[in-house]
């Protein structure tokens, strides 16, 4: 177990392309649904308990050694929006490049060959965490945190939100991040015995609607 | 209602089996009554009637429909289902298990599910489709009766096609749900949410493109021969209008699978 490897993987400067994505907050700001710290916190909380939980469980399951291609298929079934599937694969491809540089491993190589256009990002992150000697809980925390840190960072740029307010939102969500990561790991452990239907499938209807609207914008600040 | 033991709710399972020739099994139970509402032609139709419209806390009710190879079946319901609180504070469970065999077709079109204040319902829908089976499935959830706060509602729809996952969607709302469900990532204050799923092997050759249906609904092609309409609306009537509109549009490009 390496604690420092988790810092490397979770660092916002890890070159996996996440900074170009708003996690759905750009269309939410445009629609007036997110306009300040309080509405940002509710947005992040909802994303954490839906997309965040699902992604964290996929990553945890990958660390536990479940078949990455089956996990990739399970991720597709849990992502009805083609814009969000494309985003997840694009981020997965970038994560793959960075992960193979950081923690070369046969399992990452095999997934890169099987999914040359990119696997879903949490699956790649899970394999990277495993290669780096991290635990399922580490990977789940890392993914759950990304789910909220992306929108919070983007909101600073989109709303000219005070960065201190954005950081307060993230710190306020920390206890719920722990709960979600723990649920994700429990589900992943269940999935090793019961199959992948044991992984959560929590969905967020507005994120799906807004993702498709955003993908059609001619000009946007963030890729998703 | 059957009182199996003190504090226990109703236990009931209704079963439907459709073949190209008829309905060899049409068995209601307890509050779940089934009526054959169209016997003509090859396309059978069954309507769920009766007191299934009110699962109370502690109840465990289930419906199983098996559409065998080459059969066509439509199942609808006579009234909305209203989840109500029970005496014990226990959740109610409502399981729907559907299977469609080779060349079969199922239209699963129940009325709305309404989550009344104080209720707690876990609804689980599992669908197993053969590779060349067709499906039209509509789900509508209404959070509270008119002007009422919702109860706790957790639903999950899992669809496998040829043994592989095609769609898996869980929704959780109300006071017992994890935080953020009413925020701008999930419901954004809407009180009606619905899904219309269409699976047809013909979509493999002519996939539909994603498109917005107004400001709070979207049609999305899945990673398989299927599309899903996800719709949010302020109330049940406006939600049904969106889903009916797409049903009408669908008739134009997929006449075989026209809704109703």
Coordinates of C-alpha atoms in Angstrom, one line a residue:
Chain A
X1 CA 0.0 0.0 0.0
X2 CA 1.3 3.4 -0.9
X3 CA -0.4 6.5 0.4
X4 CA 1.8 8.8 -1.8
X5 CA 0.6 7.1 -5.0
X6 CA -2.9 8.2 -4.1
X7 CA -1.7 11.8 -4.0
X8 CA -0.2 11.4 -7.4
X9 CA -3.4 9.9 -8.9
X10 CA -5.8 12.3 -7.2
X11 CA -3.7 15.4 -8.0
X12 CA -5.6 17.9 -10.1
X13 CA -2.3 18.3 -12.1
X14 CA -2.2 14.6 -13.0
X15 CA -2.2 14.8 -16.8
X16 CA -5.4 13.0 -17.5
X17 CA -7.4 15.8 -19.1
X18 CA -10.0 16.3 -16.4
X19 CA -9.5 20.1 -16.3
X20 CA -11.2 20.5 -19.7
X21 CA -14.5 19.1 -18.3
X22 CA -17.1 20.8 -16.1
X23 CA -18.9 17.7 -15.0
X24 CA -22.2 19.1 -16.3
X25 CA -22.0 22.4 -14.4
X26 CA -21.5 24.6 -17.5
X27 CA -25.0 23.9 -18.9
X28 CA -26.4 24.1 -15.4
X29 CA -24.9 27.6 -15.0
X30 CA -26.2 28.6 -18.4
X31 CA -29.8 27.4 -17.5
X32 CA -29.6 29.4 -14.2
X33 CA -29.8 26.3 -12.1
X34 CA -26.4 26.8 -10.5
X35 CA -25.8 30.4 -9.6
X36 CA -23.9 30.5 -6.3
X37 CA -22.3 28.4 -3.6
X38 CA -25.5 26.9 -2.2
X39 CA -26.9 25.7 -5.6
X40 CA -23.4 24.5 -6.5
X41 CA -23.3 22.4 -3.4
X42 CA -26.7 20.8 -4.2
X43 CA -25.5 20.1 -7.8
X44 CA -22.4 18.5 -6.5
X45 CA -24.2 16.5 -3.9
X46 CA -26.7 15.1 -6.5
X47 CA -23.9 14.3 -8.9
X48 CA -21.9 12.6 -6.1
X49 CA -24.8 10.3 -5.0
X50 CA -25.6 9.3 -8.6
X51 CA -22.8 9.4 -11.2
X52 CA -20.2 9.6 -8.5
X53 CA -21.4 6.5 -6.7
X54 CA -21.6 4.5 -9.9
X55 CA -18.2 5.6 -11.1
X56 CA -16.6 5.0 -7.7
X57 CA -18.0 1.4 -7.7
X58 CA -16.7 0.7 -11.2
X59 CA -13.3 1.9 -10.2
X60 CA -13.4 -0.1 -6.9
X61 CA -14.5 -3.2 -8.8
X62 CA -11.6 -2.8 -11.3
X63 CA -9.2 -2.7 -8.3
X64 CA -10.7 -5.9 -6.9
X65 CA -9.9 -7.6 -10.2
X66 CA -13.3 -7.8 -11.9
X67 CA -13.1 -8.2 -15.7
X68 CA -12.5 -4.6 -17.1
X69 CA -14.3 -5.3 -20.3
X70 CA -17.4 -6.5 -18.4
X71 CA -17.1 -3.4 -16.3
X72 CA -16.9 -1.2 -19.4
X73 CA -20.1 -2.8 -20.7
X74 CA -21.7 -2.3 -17.3
X75 CA -20.7 1.4 -17.5
X76 CA -22.3 1.7 -20.9
X77 CA -25.6 0.3 -19.6
X78 CA -25.5 2.9 -16.8
X79 CA -24.8 5.8 -19.2
X80 CA -27.8 6.3 -21.5
X81 CA -26.4 9.6 -22.8
X82 CA -24.2 9.1 -25.8
X83 CA -22.5 12.4 -25.1
X84 CA -21.6 11.2 -21.6
X85 CA -20.4 7.8 -22.9
X86 CA -18.1 9.6 -25.4
X87 CA -16.8 11.9 -22.6
X88 CA -16.1 8.9 -20.4
X89 CA -14.2 7.1 -23.1
X90 CA -12.2 10.2 -24.1
X91 CA -11.2 10.8 -20.5
X92 CA -10.5 7.0 -20.2
X93 CA -8.1 7.3 -23.2
X94 CA -6.3 10.2 -21.6
X95 CA -6.2 8.5 -18.2
X96 CA -4.7 5.4 -19.9
X97 CA -1.8 7.4 -21.4
X98 CA -1.0 9.0 -18.1
X99 CA -1.5 5.8 -16.1
X100 CA 0.8 3.7 -18.4
X101 CA 3.5 6.3 -17.9
X102 CA 3.1 6.3 -14.2
X103 CA 2.4 2.6 -13.4
X104 CA 3.1 0.4 -16.4
X105 CA 1.2 -2.8 -16.1
X106 CA 0.0 -5.7 -18.2
X107 CA -3.6 -5.2 -17.3
X108 CA -3.5 -1.5 -18.5
X109 CA -1.8 -2.7 -21.7
X110 CA -4.4 -5.3 -22.3
X111 CA -7.3 -2.9 -21.8
X112 CA -5.6 -0.3 -24.1
X113 CA -5.4 -3.0 -26.8
X114 CA -9.0 -4.1 -26.3
X115 CA -10.5 -0.6 -26.2
X116 CA -8.2 1.5 -28.5
X117 CA -10.7 4.4 -28.5
X118 CA -10.8 4.4 -24.7
X119 CA -12.6 2.5 -22.0
X120 CA -14.8 4.3 -19.4
X121 CA -12.5 6.4 -17.3
X122 CA -13.3 4.9 -13.9
X123 CA -12.4 1.5 -15.1
X124 CA -9.0 2.7 -16.4
X125 CA -8.5 4.6 -13.1
X126 CA -9.3 1.4 -11.1
X127 CA -6.6 -0.5 -13.1
X128 CA -4.2 2.3 -12.6
X129 CA -4.8 2.4 -8.9
X130 CA -4.3 -1.4 -8.7
X131 CA -1.1 -1.1 -10.7
X132 CA 0.1 1.7 -8.3
X133 CA -0.5 -0.5 -5.2
X134 CA -3.7 1.3 -4.1
X135 CA -6.8 -0.2 -2.6
X136 CA -10.4 -0.3 -3.8
X137 CA -11.3 2.3 -1.2
X138 CA -8.5 4.6 -2.5
X139 CA -9.8 4.4 -6.0
X140 CA -13.4 4.9 -4.9
X141 CA -12.4 8.1 -2.9
X142 CA -10.4 9.4 -5.8
X143 CA -13.3 9.0 -8.3
X144 CA -15.9 10.3 -5.9
X145 CA -13.8 13.4 -5.3
X146 CA -13.3 14.0 -9.0
X147 CA -17.1 13.9 -9.4
X148 CA -17.4 17.0 -7.3
X149 CA -14.0 18.8 -7.7
X150 CA -14.5 19.1 -11.4
X151 CA -17.8 21.0 -11.2
X152 CA -16.6 23.1 -8.3
X153 CA -13.4 24.2 -10.1
X154 CA -15.4 24.9 -13.3
X155 CA -17.9 26.9 -11.4
X156 CA -15.1 29.2 -10.2
X157 CA -14.4 30.1 -13.8
X158 CA -18.0 30.1 -15.1
X159 CA -19.5 32.1 -12.2
X160 CA -16.5 34.0 -11.1
X161 CA -17.2 32.2 -7.8
X162 CA -14.9 33.0 -5.0
X163 CA -12.4 30.0 -4.9
X164 CA -12.7 30.0 -1.1
X165 CA -16.4 29.4 -1.5
X166 CA -15.8 26.5 -3.9
X167 CA -13.3 25.0 -1.5
X168 CA -15.8 25.3 1.3
X169 CA -18.4 23.5 -0.8
X170 CA -15.9 20.6 -1.3
X171 CA -14.9 20.5 2.3
X172 CA -18.5 20.4 3.4
X173 CA -19.1 17.4 1.1
X174 CA -16.2 15.5 2.5
X175 CA -18.2 13.4 5.0
X176 CA -20.6 12.4 2.2
X177 CA -17.7 11.5 0.0
X178 CA -16.5 9.0 2.6
X179 CA -20.0 7.5 2.8
X180 CA -20.3 7.2 -1.0
X181 CA -16.8 5.7 -1.3
X182 CA -17.7 3.2 1.4
X183 CA -20.9 2.2 -0.3
X184 CA -19.1 1.9 -3.6
X185 CA -16.5 -0.5 -2.1
X186 CA -19.3 -2.6 -0.5
X187 CA -21.1 -2.9 -3.8
X188 CA -17.9 -3.8 -5.6
X189 CA -17.2 -6.5 -3.0
X190 CA -20.8 -7.8 -3.5
X191 CA -20.2 -7.8 -7.3
X192 CA -17.3 -10.1 -6.9
X193 CA -19.7 -12.8 -5.6
X194 CA -23.0 -11.9 -7.2
X195 CA -22.1 -10.4 -10.5
X196 CA -22.1 -6.9 -11.9
X197 CA -25.8 -6.2 -11.3
X198 CA -24.7 -5.7 -7.7
X199 CA -23.0 -2.5 -8.7
X200 CA -25.2 0.6 -8.2
X201 CA -26.9 2.2 -11.2
X202 CA -28.0 5.6 -9.7
X203 CA -29.0 8.0 -12.4
X204 CA -29.4 11.7 -12.7
X205 CA -32.0 12.6 -15.3
X206 CA -31.1 16.3 -15.5
X207 CA -27.4 15.5 -16.0
X208 CA -28.4 13.3 -19.0
X209 CA -30.7 16.0 -20.5
X210 CA -28.1 18.8 -20.0
X211 CA -25.2 16.7 -21.4
X212 CA -26.9 16.3 -24.7
X213 CA -27.9 20.0 -24.9
X214 CA -24.3 21.0 -24.0
X215 CA -22.8 18.7 -26.6
X216 CA -24.8 20.5 -29.3
X217 CA -23.6 24.0 -28.3
X218 CA -21.4 25.6 -31.1
X219 CA -19.2 27.4 -28.6
X220 CA -18.5 26.2 -25.0
X221 CA -15.8 26.8 -22.4
X222 CA -15.6 23.1 -21.3
X223 CA -15.7 19.9 -23.4
X224 CA -18.4 18.5 -21.2
Chain B
X1 CA -56.2 -8.5 2.7
X2 CA -54.3 -11.6 3.8
X3 CA -52.9 -11.1 7.2
X4 CA -50.1 -13.7 7.1
X5 CA -48.7 -12.7 10.5
X6 CA -49.0 -9.8 12.8
X7 CA -47.6 -6.7 11.1
X8 CA -46.9 -8.5 7.8
X9 CA -48.2 -6.9 4.7
X10 CA -49.8 -8.4 1.6
X11 CA -47.8 -11.0 -0.3
X12 CA -49.0 -11.5 -3.9
X13 CA -47.6 -12.4 -7.3
X14 CA -49.5 -12.2 -10.5
X15 CA -48.3 -14.2 -13.6
X16 CA -48.9 -13.8 -17.3
X17 CA -47.6 -16.1 -20.0
X18 CA -48.2 -15.2 -23.6
X19 CA -47.7 -17.5 -26.6
X20 CA -48.6 -16.8 -30.2
X21 CA -51.8 -18.7 -29.7
X22 CA -53.0 -17.3 -26.4
X23 CA -52.5 -16.7 -22.7
X24 CA -52.0 -20.1 -21.1
X25 CA -51.3 -18.4 -17.8
X26 CA -53.3 -15.4 -16.6
X27 CA -53.2 -15.6 -12.8
X28 CA -53.9 -12.7 -10.6
X29 CA -53.4 -13.0 -6.8
X30 CA -54.7 -11.0 -3.9
X31 CA -55.0 -7.4 -4.8
X32 CA -53.5 -8.0 -8.3
X33 CA -56.3 -8.7 -10.7
X34 CA -55.7 -9.3 -14.4
X35 CA -58.2 -8.9 -17.2
X36 CA -57.8 -10.0 -20.8
X37 CA -58.8 -6.8 -22.6
X38 CA -58.2 -7.8 -26.2
X39 CA -58.4 -11.3 -27.5
X40 CA -58.5 -10.7 -31.2
X41 CA -55.5 -11.1 -33.5
X42 CA -52.1 -12.3 -32.5
X43 CA -51.4 -9.3 -30.2
X44 CA -52.7 -10.1 -26.7
X45 CA -53.6 -7.4 -24.3
X46 CA -53.9 -7.6 -20.5
X47 CA -55.0 -4.9 -18.1
X48 CA -54.0 -4.9 -14.5
X49 CA -56.9 -3.8 -12.4
X50 CA -57.9 -3.5 -8.8
X51 CA -56.3 -2.7 -5.5
X52 CA -52.7 -3.0 -6.7
X53 CA -53.2 0.7 -7.1
X54 CA -52.1 1.0 -3.4
X55 CA -49.0 -0.8 -2.2
X56 CA -48.8 -0.1 1.5
X57 CA -45.7 -0.2 3.6
X58 CA -44.8 -3.8 4.3
X59 CA -46.4 -5.2 1.2
X60 CA -44.5 -7.4 -1.2
X61 CA -46.2 -7.6 -4.6
X62 CA -44.8 -8.8 -7.9
X63 CA -45.9 -9.2 -11.5
X64 CA -44.2 -11.7 -13.8
X65 CA -44.9 -11.6 -17.6
X66 CA -43.3 -14.1 -19.9
X67 CA -43.6 -13.5 -23.6
X68 CA -42.6 -16.7 -25.3
X69 CA -41.0 -17.0 -28.8
X70 CA -43.0 -15.2 -31.4
X71 CA -45.7 -13.9 -29.1
X72 CA -46.9 -10.3 -28.8
X73 CA -48.3 -8.9 -25.6
X74 CA -49.4 -5.5 -24.3
X75 CA -49.8 -5.0 -20.6
X76 CA -51.4 -1.8 -19.3
X77 CA -53.2 -0.8 -16.1
X78 CA -56.6 0.6 -15.3
X79 CA -55.4 3.2 -12.9
X80 CA -52.3 4.8 -11.4
X81 CA -50.4 3.0 -8.7
X82 CA -50.3 5.0 -5.4
X83 CA -47.6 4.1 -2.8
X84 CA -49.1 4.8 0.6
X85 CA -47.6 4.5 4.1
X86 CA -48.2 1.3 6.0
X87 CA -48.8 0.8 9.7
X88 CA -45.3 -0.5 10.5
X89 CA -43.1 2.0 8.8
X90 CA -41.6 -0.8 6.7
X91 CA -41.0 -0.2 3.0
X92 CA -43.2 -1.8 0.4
X93 CA -41.6 -3.9 -2.3
X94 CA -42.9 -4.1 -5.9
X95 CA -41.0 -6.4 -8.2
X96 CA -41.7 -6.6 -12.0
X97 CA -40.0 -9.5 -13.9
X98 CA -40.4 -9.5 -17.6
X99 CA -39.0 -11.8 -20.3
X100 CA -39.4 -11.8 -24.0
X101 CA -38.3 -14.7 -26.2
X102 CA -37.1 -14.9 -29.7
X103 CA -39.2 -12.8 -32.1
X104 CA -41.4 -11.8 -29.3
X105 CA -42.7 -8.3 -28.5
X106 CA -43.8 -6.7 -25.2
X107 CA -45.4 -3.4 -24.7
X108 CA -45.3 -2.7 -20.9
X109 CA -47.4 0.5 -20.4
X110 CA -48.6 0.9 -16.9
X111 CA -50.2 4.1 -15.6
X112 CA -48.2 6.4 -13.3
X113 CA -46.6 5.4 -10.0
X114 CA -47.4 8.1 -7.4
X115 CA -45.4 8.4 -4.3
X116 CA -47.7 9.7 -1.5
X117 CA -46.4 11.5 1.5
X118 CA -45.0 9.2 4.2
X119 CA -44.8 6.1 1.8
X120 CA -41.6 4.1 1.2
X121 CA -41.6 2.0 -1.9
X122 CA -38.8 0.0 -3.5
X123 CA -39.6 -0.9 -7.0
X124 CA -37.4 -3.3 -9.0
X125 CA -38.0 -4.1 -12.7
X126 CA -35.9 -6.7 -14.4
X127 CA -36.2 -7.4 -18.1
X128 CA -34.6 -10.3 -20.0
X129 CA -34.8 -10.0 -23.8
X130 CA -33.8 -12.5 -26.5
X131 CA -31.4 -10.9 -29.1
X132 CA -34.2 -10.4 -31.6
X133 CA -37.0 -9.5 -29.1
X134 CA -38.8 -6.1 -29.2
X135 CA -39.8 -4.0 -26.2
X136 CA -41.6 -0.8 -25.5
X137 CA -41.5 0.1 -21.8
X138 CA -42.9 3.2 -20.1
X139 CA -42.3 4.2 -16.5
X140 CA -43.6 7.4 -14.9
X141 CA -43.0 8.4 -11.4
X142 CA -45.0 11.3 -9.7
X143 CA -43.6 12.8 -6.5
X144 CA -46.6 13.3 -4.3
X145 CA -50.3 13.8 -5.1
X146 CA -51.3 17.3 -6.1
X147 CA -49.5 19.8 -3.9
X148 CA -48.2 17.0 -1.6
X149 CA -44.6 16.3 -0.5
X150 CA -43.4 13.0 -1.9
X151 CA -42.7 9.8 0.1
X152 CA -39.5 7.9 -0.4
X153 CA -39.3 6.1 -3.7
X154 CA -36.4 4.0 -5.0
X155 CA -36.8 2.4 -8.4
X156 CA -34.4 0.4 -10.6
X157 CA -34.8 -0.8 -14.1
X158 CA -32.3 -3.4 -15.4
X159 CA -32.6 -4.7 -18.9
X160 CA -30.4 -7.5 -20.3
X161 CA -30.4 -8.4 -24.0
X162 CA -29.0 -11.7 -25.1
X163 CA -27.7 -12.0 -21.5
X164 CA -25.7 -8.8 -21.7
X165 CA -26.5 -5.5 -19.9
X166 CA -28.3 -3.0 -22.1
X167 CA -29.7 -0.5 -19.6
X168 CA -29.4 -0.1 -15.8
X169 CA -31.0 2.9 -14.2
X170 CA -31.9 3.6 -10.6
X171 CA -33.7 6.6 -9.3
X172 CA -34.2 7.6 -5.7
X173 CA -36.2 10.5 -4.4
X174 CA -37.8 11.8 -1.2
X175 CA -36.9 12.1 2.4
X176 CA -35.2 8.7 2.6
X177 CA -33.1 9.2 -0.5
X178 CA -29.4 10.3 -0.6
X179 CA -28.9 14.1 -0.7
X180 CA -29.1 16.2 -3.8
X181 CA -32.0 14.5 -5.4
X182 CA -34.0 17.7 -5.8
X183 CA -30.9 19.7 -6.8
X184 CA -30.0 20.8 -10.3
X185 CA -28.1 17.6 -11.2
X186 CA -31.0 15.2 -10.6
X187 CA -34.6 16.7 -10.6
X188 CA -34.1 20.4 -10.3
X189 CA -37.5 20.8 -8.6
X190 CA -39.5 18.8 -11.2
X191 CA -42.2 16.6 -9.7
X192 CA -42.7 14.1 -12.5
X193 CA -40.1 11.9 -14.2
X194 CA -40.5 9.3 -16.8
X195 CA -38.7 7.0 -19.2
X196 CA -39.7 5.4 -22.4
X197 CA -37.5 2.6 -23.6
X198 CA -37.7 1.1 -27.0
X199 CA -35.6 -2.0 -28.0
X200 CA -35.8 -3.2 -31.6
X201 CA -33.1 -5.1 -33.5
X202 CA -33.8 -2.9 -36.5
X203 CA -32.2 0.0 -34.6
X204 CA -28.9 -1.7 -35.1
X205 CA -29.1 -0.8 -38.9
X206 CA -30.8 2.6 -38.6
X207 CA -29.9 4.0 -35.2
X208 CA -31.7 7.1 -34.0
X209 CA -29.7 10.3 -33.2
X210 CA -29.8 11.9 -29.8
X211 CA -32.2 14.9 -29.7
X212 CA -33.7 17.2 -27.1
X213 CA -37.4 17.2 -26.6
X214 CA -37.9 20.6 -25.1
X215 CA -35.9 21.9 -22.2
X216 CA -36.2 18.9 -19.9
X217 CA -36.4 15.8 -22.0
X218 CA -34.0 14.0 -24.2
X219 CA -34.0 11.0 -26.6
X220 CA -30.8 9.1 -26.4
X221 CA -29.6 6.0 -28.4
X222 CA -28.2 3.4 -26.0
X223 CA -25.0 1.4 -26.7
X224 CA -27.2 -1.3 -28.3
X225 CA -30.2 -1.4 -30.7
X226 CA -32.4 0.7 -28.4
X227 CA -33.2 4.2 -27.4
X228 CA -34.4 5.8 -24.2
X229 CA -36.5 8.9 -23.6
X230 CA -35.8 10.6 -20.3
X231 CA -38.3 13.3 -19.4
X232 CA -38.8 15.6 -16.5
X233 CA -41.9 17.7 -16.0
X234 CA -43.7 19.8 -13.4
X235 CA -46.6 17.3 -13.2
X236 CA -48.0 14.0 -14.5
X237 CA -50.1 15.5 -17.3
X238 CA -47.2 17.4 -18.8
X239 CA -45.0 14.4 -18.5
X240 CA -47.4 12.2 -20.3
X241 CA -47.7 14.8 -23.1
X242 CA -43.9 14.5 -23.7
X243 CA -44.0 10.7 -23.7
X244 CA -47.1 10.6 -25.9
X245 CA -45.5 13.1 -28.4
X246 CA -42.5 10.8 -28.8
X247 CA -44.8 7.8 -29.1
X248 CA -46.5 9.6 -32.0
X249 CA -43.2 10.6 -33.6
X250 CA -42.0 7.0 -33.2
X251 CA -45.0 5.7 -35.2
X252 CA -43.5 7.6 -38.2
X253 CA -40.1 5.9 -38.2
X254 CA -40.9 2.6 -36.5
X255 CA -44.5 1.7 -37.4
X256 CA -44.1 -1.8 -36.1
X257 CA -43.5 -0.6 -32.6
X258 CA -46.1 2.2 -32.4
X259 CA -47.1 2.7 -28.8
X260 CA -50.6 1.4 -28.2

